[in-house]
Coordinates of C-alpha atoms in Angstrom, one line a residue:
Chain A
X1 CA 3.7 -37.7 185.3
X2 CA 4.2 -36.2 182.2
X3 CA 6.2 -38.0 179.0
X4 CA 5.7 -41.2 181.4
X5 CA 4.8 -43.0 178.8
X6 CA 6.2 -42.0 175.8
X7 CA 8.5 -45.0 175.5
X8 CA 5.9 -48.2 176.0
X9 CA 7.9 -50.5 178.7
X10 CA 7.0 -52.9 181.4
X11 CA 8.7 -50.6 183.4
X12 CA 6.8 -47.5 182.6
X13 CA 3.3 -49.0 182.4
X14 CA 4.2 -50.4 185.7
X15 CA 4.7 -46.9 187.3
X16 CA 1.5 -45.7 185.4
X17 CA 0.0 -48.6 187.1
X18 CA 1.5 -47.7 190.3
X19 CA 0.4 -43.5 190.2
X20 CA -3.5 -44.8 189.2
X21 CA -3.7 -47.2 192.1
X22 CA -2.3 -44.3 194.5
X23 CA -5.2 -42.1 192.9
X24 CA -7.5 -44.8 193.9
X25 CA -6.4 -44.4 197.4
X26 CA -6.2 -40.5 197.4
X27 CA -9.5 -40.8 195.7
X28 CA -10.7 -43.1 198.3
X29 CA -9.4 -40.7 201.2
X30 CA -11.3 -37.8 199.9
X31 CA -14.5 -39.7 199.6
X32 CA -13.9 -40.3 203.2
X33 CA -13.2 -37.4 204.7
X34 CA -15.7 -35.8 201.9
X35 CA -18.4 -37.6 204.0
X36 CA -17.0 -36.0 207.2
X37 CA -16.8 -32.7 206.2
X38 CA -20.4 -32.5 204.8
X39 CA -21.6 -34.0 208.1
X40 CA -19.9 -31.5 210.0
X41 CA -20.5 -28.7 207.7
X42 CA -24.5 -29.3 207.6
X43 CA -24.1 -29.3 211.6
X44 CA -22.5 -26.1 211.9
X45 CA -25.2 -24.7 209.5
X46 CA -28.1 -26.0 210.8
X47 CA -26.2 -25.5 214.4
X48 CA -25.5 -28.6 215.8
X49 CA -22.3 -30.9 216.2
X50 CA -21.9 -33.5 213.5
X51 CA -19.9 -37.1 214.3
X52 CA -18.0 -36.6 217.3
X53 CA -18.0 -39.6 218.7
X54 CA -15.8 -42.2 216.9
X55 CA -12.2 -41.1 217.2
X56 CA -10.9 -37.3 217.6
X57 CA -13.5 -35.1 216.9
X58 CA -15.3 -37.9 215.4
X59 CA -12.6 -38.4 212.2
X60 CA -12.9 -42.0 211.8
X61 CA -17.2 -42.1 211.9
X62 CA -16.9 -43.0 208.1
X63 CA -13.9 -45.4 208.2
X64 CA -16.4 -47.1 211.1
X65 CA -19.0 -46.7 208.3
X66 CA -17.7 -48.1 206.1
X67 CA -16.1 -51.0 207.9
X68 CA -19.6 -51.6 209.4
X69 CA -21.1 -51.7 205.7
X70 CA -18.3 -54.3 205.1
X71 CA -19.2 -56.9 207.3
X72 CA -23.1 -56.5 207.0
X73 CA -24.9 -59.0 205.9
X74 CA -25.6 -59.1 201.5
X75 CA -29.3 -59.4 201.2
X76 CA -30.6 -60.2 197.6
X77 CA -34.6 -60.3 197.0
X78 CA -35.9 -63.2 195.8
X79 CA -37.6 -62.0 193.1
X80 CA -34.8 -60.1 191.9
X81 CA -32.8 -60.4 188.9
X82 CA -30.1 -61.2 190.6
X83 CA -27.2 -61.2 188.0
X84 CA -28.4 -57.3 187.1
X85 CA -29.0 -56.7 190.7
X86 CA -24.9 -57.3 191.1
X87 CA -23.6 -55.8 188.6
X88 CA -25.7 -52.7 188.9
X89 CA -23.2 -50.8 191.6
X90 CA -20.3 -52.1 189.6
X91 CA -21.5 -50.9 186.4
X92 CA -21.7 -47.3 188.5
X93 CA -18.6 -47.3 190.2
X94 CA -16.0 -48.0 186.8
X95 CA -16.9 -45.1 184.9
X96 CA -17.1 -42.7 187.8
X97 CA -13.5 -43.7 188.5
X98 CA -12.1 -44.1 184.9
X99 CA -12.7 -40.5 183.9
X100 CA -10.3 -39.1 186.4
X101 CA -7.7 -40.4 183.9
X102 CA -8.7 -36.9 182.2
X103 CA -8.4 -34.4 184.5
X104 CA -5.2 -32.6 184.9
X105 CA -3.6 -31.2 188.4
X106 CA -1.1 -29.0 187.4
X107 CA 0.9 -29.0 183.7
X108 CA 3.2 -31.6 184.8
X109 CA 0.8 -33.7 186.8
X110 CA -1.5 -35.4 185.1
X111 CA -2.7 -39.1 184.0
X112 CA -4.0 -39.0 180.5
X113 CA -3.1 -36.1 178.0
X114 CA -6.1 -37.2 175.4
X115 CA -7.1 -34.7 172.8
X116 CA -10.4 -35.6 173.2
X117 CA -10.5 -35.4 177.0
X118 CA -13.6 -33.5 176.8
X119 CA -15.6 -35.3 174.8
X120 CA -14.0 -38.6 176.3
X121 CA -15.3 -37.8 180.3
X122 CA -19.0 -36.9 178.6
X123 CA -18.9 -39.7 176.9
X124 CA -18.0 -42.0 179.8
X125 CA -19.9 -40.2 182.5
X126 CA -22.7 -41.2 180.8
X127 CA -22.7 -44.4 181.2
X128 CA -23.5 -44.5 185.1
X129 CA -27.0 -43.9 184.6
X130 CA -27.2 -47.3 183.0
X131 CA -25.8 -48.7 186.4
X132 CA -28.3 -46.7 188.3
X133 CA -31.2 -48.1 185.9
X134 CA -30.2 -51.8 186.5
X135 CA -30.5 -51.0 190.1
X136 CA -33.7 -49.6 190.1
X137 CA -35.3 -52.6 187.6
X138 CA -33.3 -55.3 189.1
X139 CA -34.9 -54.9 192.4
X140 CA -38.2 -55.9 191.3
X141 CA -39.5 -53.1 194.2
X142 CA -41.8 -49.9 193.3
X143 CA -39.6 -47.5 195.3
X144 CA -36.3 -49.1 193.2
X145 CA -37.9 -48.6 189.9
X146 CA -40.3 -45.1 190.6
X147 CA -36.2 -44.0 192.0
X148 CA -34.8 -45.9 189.0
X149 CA -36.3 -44.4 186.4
X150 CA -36.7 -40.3 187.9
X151 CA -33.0 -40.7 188.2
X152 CA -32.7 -41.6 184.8
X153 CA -34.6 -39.5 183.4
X154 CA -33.6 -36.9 184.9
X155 CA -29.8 -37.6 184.5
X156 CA -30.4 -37.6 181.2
X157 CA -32.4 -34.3 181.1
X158 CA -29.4 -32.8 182.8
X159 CA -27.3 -34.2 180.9
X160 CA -27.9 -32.2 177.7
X161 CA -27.7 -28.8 179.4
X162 CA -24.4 -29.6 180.9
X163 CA -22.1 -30.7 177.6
X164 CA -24.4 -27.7 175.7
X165 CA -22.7 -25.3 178.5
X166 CA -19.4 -26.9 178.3
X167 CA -19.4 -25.9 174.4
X168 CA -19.2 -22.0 174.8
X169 CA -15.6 -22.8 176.6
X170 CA -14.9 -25.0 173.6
X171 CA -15.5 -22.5 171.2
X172 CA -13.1 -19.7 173.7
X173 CA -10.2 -22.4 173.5
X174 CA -10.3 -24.1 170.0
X175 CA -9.6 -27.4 172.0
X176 CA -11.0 -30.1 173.7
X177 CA -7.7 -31.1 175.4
X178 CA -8.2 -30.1 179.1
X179 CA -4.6 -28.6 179.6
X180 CA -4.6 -26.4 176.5
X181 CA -8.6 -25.7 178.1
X182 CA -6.3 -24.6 181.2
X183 CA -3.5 -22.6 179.4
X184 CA -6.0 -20.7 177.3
X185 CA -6.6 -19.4 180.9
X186 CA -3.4 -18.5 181.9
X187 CA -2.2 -14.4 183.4
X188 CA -4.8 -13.3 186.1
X189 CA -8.1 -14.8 187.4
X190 CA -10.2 -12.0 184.5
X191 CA -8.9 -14.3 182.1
X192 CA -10.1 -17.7 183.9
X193 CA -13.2 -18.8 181.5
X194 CA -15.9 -18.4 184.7
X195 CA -16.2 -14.6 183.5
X196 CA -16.8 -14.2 179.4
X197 CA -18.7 -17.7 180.2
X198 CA -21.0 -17.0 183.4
X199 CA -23.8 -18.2 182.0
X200 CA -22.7 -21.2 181.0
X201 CA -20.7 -21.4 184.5
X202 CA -24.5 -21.3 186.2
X203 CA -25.9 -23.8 183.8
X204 CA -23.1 -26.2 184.1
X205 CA -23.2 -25.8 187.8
X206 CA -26.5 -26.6 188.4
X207 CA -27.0 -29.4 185.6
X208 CA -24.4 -30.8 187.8
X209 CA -25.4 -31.2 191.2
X210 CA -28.9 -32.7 189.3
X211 CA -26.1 -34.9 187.5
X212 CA -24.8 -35.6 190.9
X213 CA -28.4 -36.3 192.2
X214 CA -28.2 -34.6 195.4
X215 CA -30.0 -31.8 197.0
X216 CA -32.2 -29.1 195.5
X217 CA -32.0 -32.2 193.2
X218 CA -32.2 -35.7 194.9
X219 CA -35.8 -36.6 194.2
X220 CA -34.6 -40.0 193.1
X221 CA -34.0 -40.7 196.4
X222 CA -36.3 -38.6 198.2
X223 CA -36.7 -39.9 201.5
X224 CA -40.1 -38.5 202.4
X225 CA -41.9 -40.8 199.4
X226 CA -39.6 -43.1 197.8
X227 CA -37.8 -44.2 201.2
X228 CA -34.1 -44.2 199.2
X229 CA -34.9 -44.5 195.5
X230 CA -33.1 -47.0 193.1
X231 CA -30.5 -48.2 196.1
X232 CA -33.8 -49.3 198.9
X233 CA -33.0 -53.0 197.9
X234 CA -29.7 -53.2 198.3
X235 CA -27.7 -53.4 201.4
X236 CA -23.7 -54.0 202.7
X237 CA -21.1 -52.9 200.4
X238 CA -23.0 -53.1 196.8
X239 CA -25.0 -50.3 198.6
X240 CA -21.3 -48.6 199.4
X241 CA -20.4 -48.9 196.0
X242 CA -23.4 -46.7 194.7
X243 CA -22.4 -44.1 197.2
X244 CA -19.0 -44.3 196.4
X245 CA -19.7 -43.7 192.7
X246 CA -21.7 -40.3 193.6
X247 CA -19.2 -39.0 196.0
X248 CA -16.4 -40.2 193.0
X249 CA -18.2 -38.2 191.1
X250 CA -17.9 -35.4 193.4
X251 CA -14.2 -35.3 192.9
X252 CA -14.9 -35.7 189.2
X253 CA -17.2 -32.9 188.8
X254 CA -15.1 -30.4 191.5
X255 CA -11.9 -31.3 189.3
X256 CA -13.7 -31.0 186.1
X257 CA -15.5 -27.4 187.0
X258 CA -11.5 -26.2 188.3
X259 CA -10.3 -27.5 185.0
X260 CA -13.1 -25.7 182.9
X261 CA -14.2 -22.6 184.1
X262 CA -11.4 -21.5 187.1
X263 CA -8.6 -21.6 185.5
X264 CA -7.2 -25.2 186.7
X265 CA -3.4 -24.4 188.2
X266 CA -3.5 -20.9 187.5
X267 CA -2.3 -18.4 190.7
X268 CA -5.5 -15.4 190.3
X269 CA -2.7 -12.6 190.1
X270 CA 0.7 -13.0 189.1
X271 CA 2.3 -11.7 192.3
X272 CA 1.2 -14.9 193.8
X273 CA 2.1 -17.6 191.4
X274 CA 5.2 -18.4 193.4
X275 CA 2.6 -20.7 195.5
X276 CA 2.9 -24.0 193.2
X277 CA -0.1 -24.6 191.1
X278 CA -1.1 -27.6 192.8
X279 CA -2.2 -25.9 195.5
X280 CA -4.2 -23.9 193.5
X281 CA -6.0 -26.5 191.9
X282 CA -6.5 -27.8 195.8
X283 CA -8.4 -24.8 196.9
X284 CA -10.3 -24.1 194.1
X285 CA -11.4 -28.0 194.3
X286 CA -12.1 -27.7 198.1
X287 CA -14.4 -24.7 197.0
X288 CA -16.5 -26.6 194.6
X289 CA -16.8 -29.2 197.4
X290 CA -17.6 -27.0 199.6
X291 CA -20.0 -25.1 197.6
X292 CA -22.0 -28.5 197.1
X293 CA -21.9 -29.0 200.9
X294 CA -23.6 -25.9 201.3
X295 CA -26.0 -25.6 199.0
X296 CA -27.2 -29.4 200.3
X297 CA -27.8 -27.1 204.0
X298 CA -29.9 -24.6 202.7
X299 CA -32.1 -25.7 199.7
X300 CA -35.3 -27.6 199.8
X301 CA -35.8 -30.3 197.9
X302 CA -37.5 -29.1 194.5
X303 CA -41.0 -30.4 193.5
X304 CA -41.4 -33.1 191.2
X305 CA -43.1 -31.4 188.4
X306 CA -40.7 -28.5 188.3
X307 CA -38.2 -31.1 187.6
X308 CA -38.6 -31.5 184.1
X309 CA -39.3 -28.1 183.7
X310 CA -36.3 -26.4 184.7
X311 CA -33.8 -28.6 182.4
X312 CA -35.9 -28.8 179.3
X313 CA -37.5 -24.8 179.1
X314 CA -34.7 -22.9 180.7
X315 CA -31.3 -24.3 181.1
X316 CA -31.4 -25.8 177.5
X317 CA -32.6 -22.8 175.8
X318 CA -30.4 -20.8 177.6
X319 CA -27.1 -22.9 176.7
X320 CA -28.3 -22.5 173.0
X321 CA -28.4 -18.9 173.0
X322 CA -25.2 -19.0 175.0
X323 CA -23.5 -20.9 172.2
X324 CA -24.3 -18.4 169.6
X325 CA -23.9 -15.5 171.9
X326 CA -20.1 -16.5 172.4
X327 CA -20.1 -17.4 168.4
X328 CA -21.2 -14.0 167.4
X329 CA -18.8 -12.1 170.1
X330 CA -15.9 -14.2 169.1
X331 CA -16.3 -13.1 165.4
X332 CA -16.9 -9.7 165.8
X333 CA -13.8 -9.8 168.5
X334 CA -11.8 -11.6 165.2
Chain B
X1 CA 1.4 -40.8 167.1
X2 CA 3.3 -43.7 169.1
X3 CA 2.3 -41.1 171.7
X4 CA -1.5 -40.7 171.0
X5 CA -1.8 -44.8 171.4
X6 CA 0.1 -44.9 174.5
X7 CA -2.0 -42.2 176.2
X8 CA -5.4 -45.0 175.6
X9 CA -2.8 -47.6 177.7
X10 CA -3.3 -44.7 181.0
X11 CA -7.1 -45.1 179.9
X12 CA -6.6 -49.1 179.9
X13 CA -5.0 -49.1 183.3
X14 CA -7.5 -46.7 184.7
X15 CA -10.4 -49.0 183.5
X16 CA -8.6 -52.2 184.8
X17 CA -8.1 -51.3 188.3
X18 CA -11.3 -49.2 188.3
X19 CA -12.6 -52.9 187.8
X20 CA -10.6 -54.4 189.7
X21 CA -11.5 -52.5 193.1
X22 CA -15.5 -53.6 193.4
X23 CA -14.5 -57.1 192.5
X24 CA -11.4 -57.3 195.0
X25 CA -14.3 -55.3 197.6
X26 CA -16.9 -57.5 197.1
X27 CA -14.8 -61.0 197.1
X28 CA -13.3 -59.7 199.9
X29 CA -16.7 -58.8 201.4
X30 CA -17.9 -62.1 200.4
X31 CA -15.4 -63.9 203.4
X32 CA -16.0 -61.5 206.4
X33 CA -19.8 -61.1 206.2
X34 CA -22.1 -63.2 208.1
X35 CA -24.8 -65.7 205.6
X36 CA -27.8 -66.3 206.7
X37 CA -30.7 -66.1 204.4
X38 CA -34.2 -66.3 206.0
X39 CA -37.3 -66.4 203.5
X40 CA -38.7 -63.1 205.3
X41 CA -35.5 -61.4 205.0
X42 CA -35.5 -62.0 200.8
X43 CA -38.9 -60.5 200.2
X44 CA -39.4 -57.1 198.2
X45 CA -39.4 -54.1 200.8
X46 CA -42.6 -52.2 200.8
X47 CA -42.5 -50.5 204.1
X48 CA -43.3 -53.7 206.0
X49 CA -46.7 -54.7 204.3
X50 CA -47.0 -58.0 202.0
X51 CA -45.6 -57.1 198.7
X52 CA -48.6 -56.7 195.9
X53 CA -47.0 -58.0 192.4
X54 CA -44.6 -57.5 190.9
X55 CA -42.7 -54.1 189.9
X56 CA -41.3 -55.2 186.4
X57 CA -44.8 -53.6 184.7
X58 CA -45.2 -51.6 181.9
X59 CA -44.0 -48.0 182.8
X60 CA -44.9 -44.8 182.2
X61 CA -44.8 -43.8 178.5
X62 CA -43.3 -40.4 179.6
X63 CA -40.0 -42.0 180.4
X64 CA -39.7 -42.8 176.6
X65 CA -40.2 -39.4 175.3
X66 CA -37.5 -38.0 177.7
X67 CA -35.5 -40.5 175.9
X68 CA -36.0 -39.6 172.7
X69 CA -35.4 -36.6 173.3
X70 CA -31.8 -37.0 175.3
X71 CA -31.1 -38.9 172.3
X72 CA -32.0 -36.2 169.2
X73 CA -29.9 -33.4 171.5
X74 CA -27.1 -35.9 172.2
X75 CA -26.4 -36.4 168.5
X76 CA -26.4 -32.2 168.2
X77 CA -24.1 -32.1 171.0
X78 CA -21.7 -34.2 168.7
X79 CA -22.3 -32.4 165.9
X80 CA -21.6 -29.1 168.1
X81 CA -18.3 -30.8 169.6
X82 CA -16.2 -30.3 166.5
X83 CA -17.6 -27.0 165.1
X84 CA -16.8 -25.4 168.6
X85 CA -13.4 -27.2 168.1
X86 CA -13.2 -25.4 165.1
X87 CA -15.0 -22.8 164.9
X88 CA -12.1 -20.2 165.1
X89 CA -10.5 -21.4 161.4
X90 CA -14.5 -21.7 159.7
X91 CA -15.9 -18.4 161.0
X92 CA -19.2 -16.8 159.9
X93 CA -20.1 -19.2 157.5
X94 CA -19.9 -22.2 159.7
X95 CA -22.0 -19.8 162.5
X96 CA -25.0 -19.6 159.7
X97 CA -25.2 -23.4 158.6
X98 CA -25.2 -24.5 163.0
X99 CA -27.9 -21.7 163.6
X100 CA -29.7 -23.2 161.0
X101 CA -28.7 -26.5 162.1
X102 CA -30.0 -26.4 165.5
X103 CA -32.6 -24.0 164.6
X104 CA -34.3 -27.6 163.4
X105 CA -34.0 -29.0 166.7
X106 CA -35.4 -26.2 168.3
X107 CA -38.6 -26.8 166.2
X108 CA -38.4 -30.2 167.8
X109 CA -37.9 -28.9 171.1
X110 CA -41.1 -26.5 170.8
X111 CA -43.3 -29.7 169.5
X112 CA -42.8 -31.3 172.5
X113 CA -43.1 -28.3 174.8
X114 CA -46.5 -27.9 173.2
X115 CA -47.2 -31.6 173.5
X116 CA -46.7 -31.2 177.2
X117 CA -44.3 -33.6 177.5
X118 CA -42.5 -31.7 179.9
X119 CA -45.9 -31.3 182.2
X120 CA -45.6 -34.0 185.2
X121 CA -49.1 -35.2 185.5
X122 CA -48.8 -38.4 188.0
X123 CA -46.0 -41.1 189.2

């Protein structure tokens, strides 16, 4: 995918076109089978079988899902505001897919080569927390808004942990281009950035499943007393397209986490680069999934007032001091 | 720099059809599902009681502070963006003026942890 672009023609933003809308449907495919795999891995964990019903060893429960969700019927509250009540899933779903365009696979596969990639998926990530707030207001429902405005305030909380961490590897690379982030990370996996930066790497990781707003974290849509949060109103596929968004995210946050801290395409030893670096990036993407999968099996959900706490007096201090940490080690390194 | 533009284009295609898929869905969605609105069916959800009021109320003043908040250590995260960037050519001087820098915020920061508005009290 590389130099695609580099003369402008019909025939070149054409193939660009083409490429993005095959992400879409590879993108699409792993939220899928994403949503298969967690349901089978949280059986096997908590021992029991998972979707086995629909198709071979149940693999197309979530197409029937989602096909189901299709043809449901769209129920909009009267006292809704109903143009803000639409929009609110779509307003969720663009940004979640848009800043894929960042994330590189391996040095020669790759959409967007921006040198501000960093600062461009922050920036954009953002912005899904104002879909998720039009949700939860538009309703006009208790649960929607109580969900509504936890979620936002507690993305937002998150939020500031997780670009602080993400500056210690901006100050190891000099860059915020994500494929000079992943050859500043090249020869051997004690060069990936997970080990100078391991605190940052625990920060980041768990600012990002409360970005992601699932378990120890989901107490915007914590069953047990606000029924489903921001999303109780909606139903059919506006309520698919908020769970798209977060598993999008998934694949955003996987990517982004391979990219940053594991050394994207990189083999761990040299002896085994000859396997291509795609597939690399494919298992250490699968074991971010993974990770999130399992983590959902075996934490409780975290108390409401703790929420707060955690983000604000310890994961934002701590990605301060890590900062300067990595300043003063780099200079006396110099 | 022809090259620097054209990368925004991948950016512009990325947003286009990331638009274009929920409005294609939901169209699409809009000839296969069943219509048939019933004046029970479009009332608020409250676990099967009568709704009480409405839910568009004045909120929680809490929410606001988080706000504010996000917004004072968002701005320091853009000013932190380009001195990480670099950091490597400035060196110890540069190091000095962002402790100082974000010393100030921390002041902040410490305010509102002693103004417990990090304590959850209700809702």
């Amino acid at each position: 995918m590389d130099n695609m672009i580099e003369q402008l023609s019909i025939g070149s933003v054409s193939l660009v076109t083409l490429a993005t809308a095959a992400l879409l449907l590879i993108v699409l495919v792993f939220v899928t089978y994403g949503i298969y795999f967690e349901r089978k891995v949280i059986g096997w964990i908590q021992l029991r079988q998972g979707p086995n019903r629909t198709g071979p060893f149940g693999l197309l429960q979530t197409v029937a899902d989602v096909f189901k969700l299709l043809i449901k019927e769209d129920t909009i509250p009267n006292n809704a505001d109903k143009t803000v009540f639409k929009l609110g899933p779509i307003i969720s779903f663009i940004p979640a897919f848009v800043v894929l365009a960042v994330i590189p696979y391996t040095e020669n596969l790759y959409f967007a080569n921006l040198n501000v990639g960093l600062l461009y998926y922050v920036a954009l990530s953002g912005i899904s927390t104002i879909g998720i707030l039009m949700g939860g207001w538009a309703s006009n429902n208790k649960y929607a808004l109580l969900g509504g405005m936890r979620s936002v305030a507690q993305m937002i909380s998150y939020e500031i942990p997780l670009v602080i961490s993400m500056v210690g590897v901006i100050l190891m690379t000099g860059s915020l281009n994500m494929i000079q982030i992943v050859e500043g990370q090249a020869g051997g996996f004690w060069s990936w950035n997970i080990f100078p930066q391991i605190v940052a790497f625990g920060i980041f990781i768990i600012a990002a499943v409360a970005e992601l707003n699932r378990t120890p974290f989901d107490l915007p849509e914590a069953e047990s007393e606000l029924i489903a949060g921001y999303h109780v109103e909606y139903s059919g596929f506006r309520f698919a397209f908020y769970m798209l968004s977060e598993y999008v995210y998934i694949y955003a946050i996987a990517g982004l986490t391979t990219v940053l801290f594991l050394g994207g395409w990189h083999a761990p030893f040299a002896f085994l680069s000859f396997i291509p670096g795609l597939i690399w990036f494919i298992i250490k993407f699968c074991s971010i999934v993974f990770f999130l999968f399992w983590i959902r099996a075996t934490m409780p959900r975290l108390r409401v007032d703790h929420l707060m706490g955690l983000g604000w007096k310890v994961l934002l201090p701590l990605s301060l001091v890590n900062i300067f940490v990595t300043a003063i080690v780099l200079e006396l390194l110099k | 720099m022809e090259q620097y533009f054209n990368q925004y284009i991948i950016v512009a295609i990325f947003i286009i059809i990331g638009i274009a898929l929920p409005f294609g869905a939901l169209t699409a969605g809009k000839l296969l599902r069943p219509k048939a609105p019933t004046k029970e069916k479009q009332t608020t959800y409250e676990s099967g009681n009568e709704p009480v009021g409405l839910s568009q109320v004045q909120f929680n003043v809490r929410y606001y502070m988080f706000a504010l908040l996000f917004v004072i250590f968002d701005v320091e995260t853009v000013f932190l963006y380009p001195w990480a960037v670099a950091y490597q050519e400035l060196g110890l001087f540069a190091l000095i003026e962002m402790l100082i820098f974000v010393s100030l915020l921390v002041v902040g920061l410490i305010y509102a942890w002693k103004k417990k508005v990090f304590e959850w009290d209700s809702i």
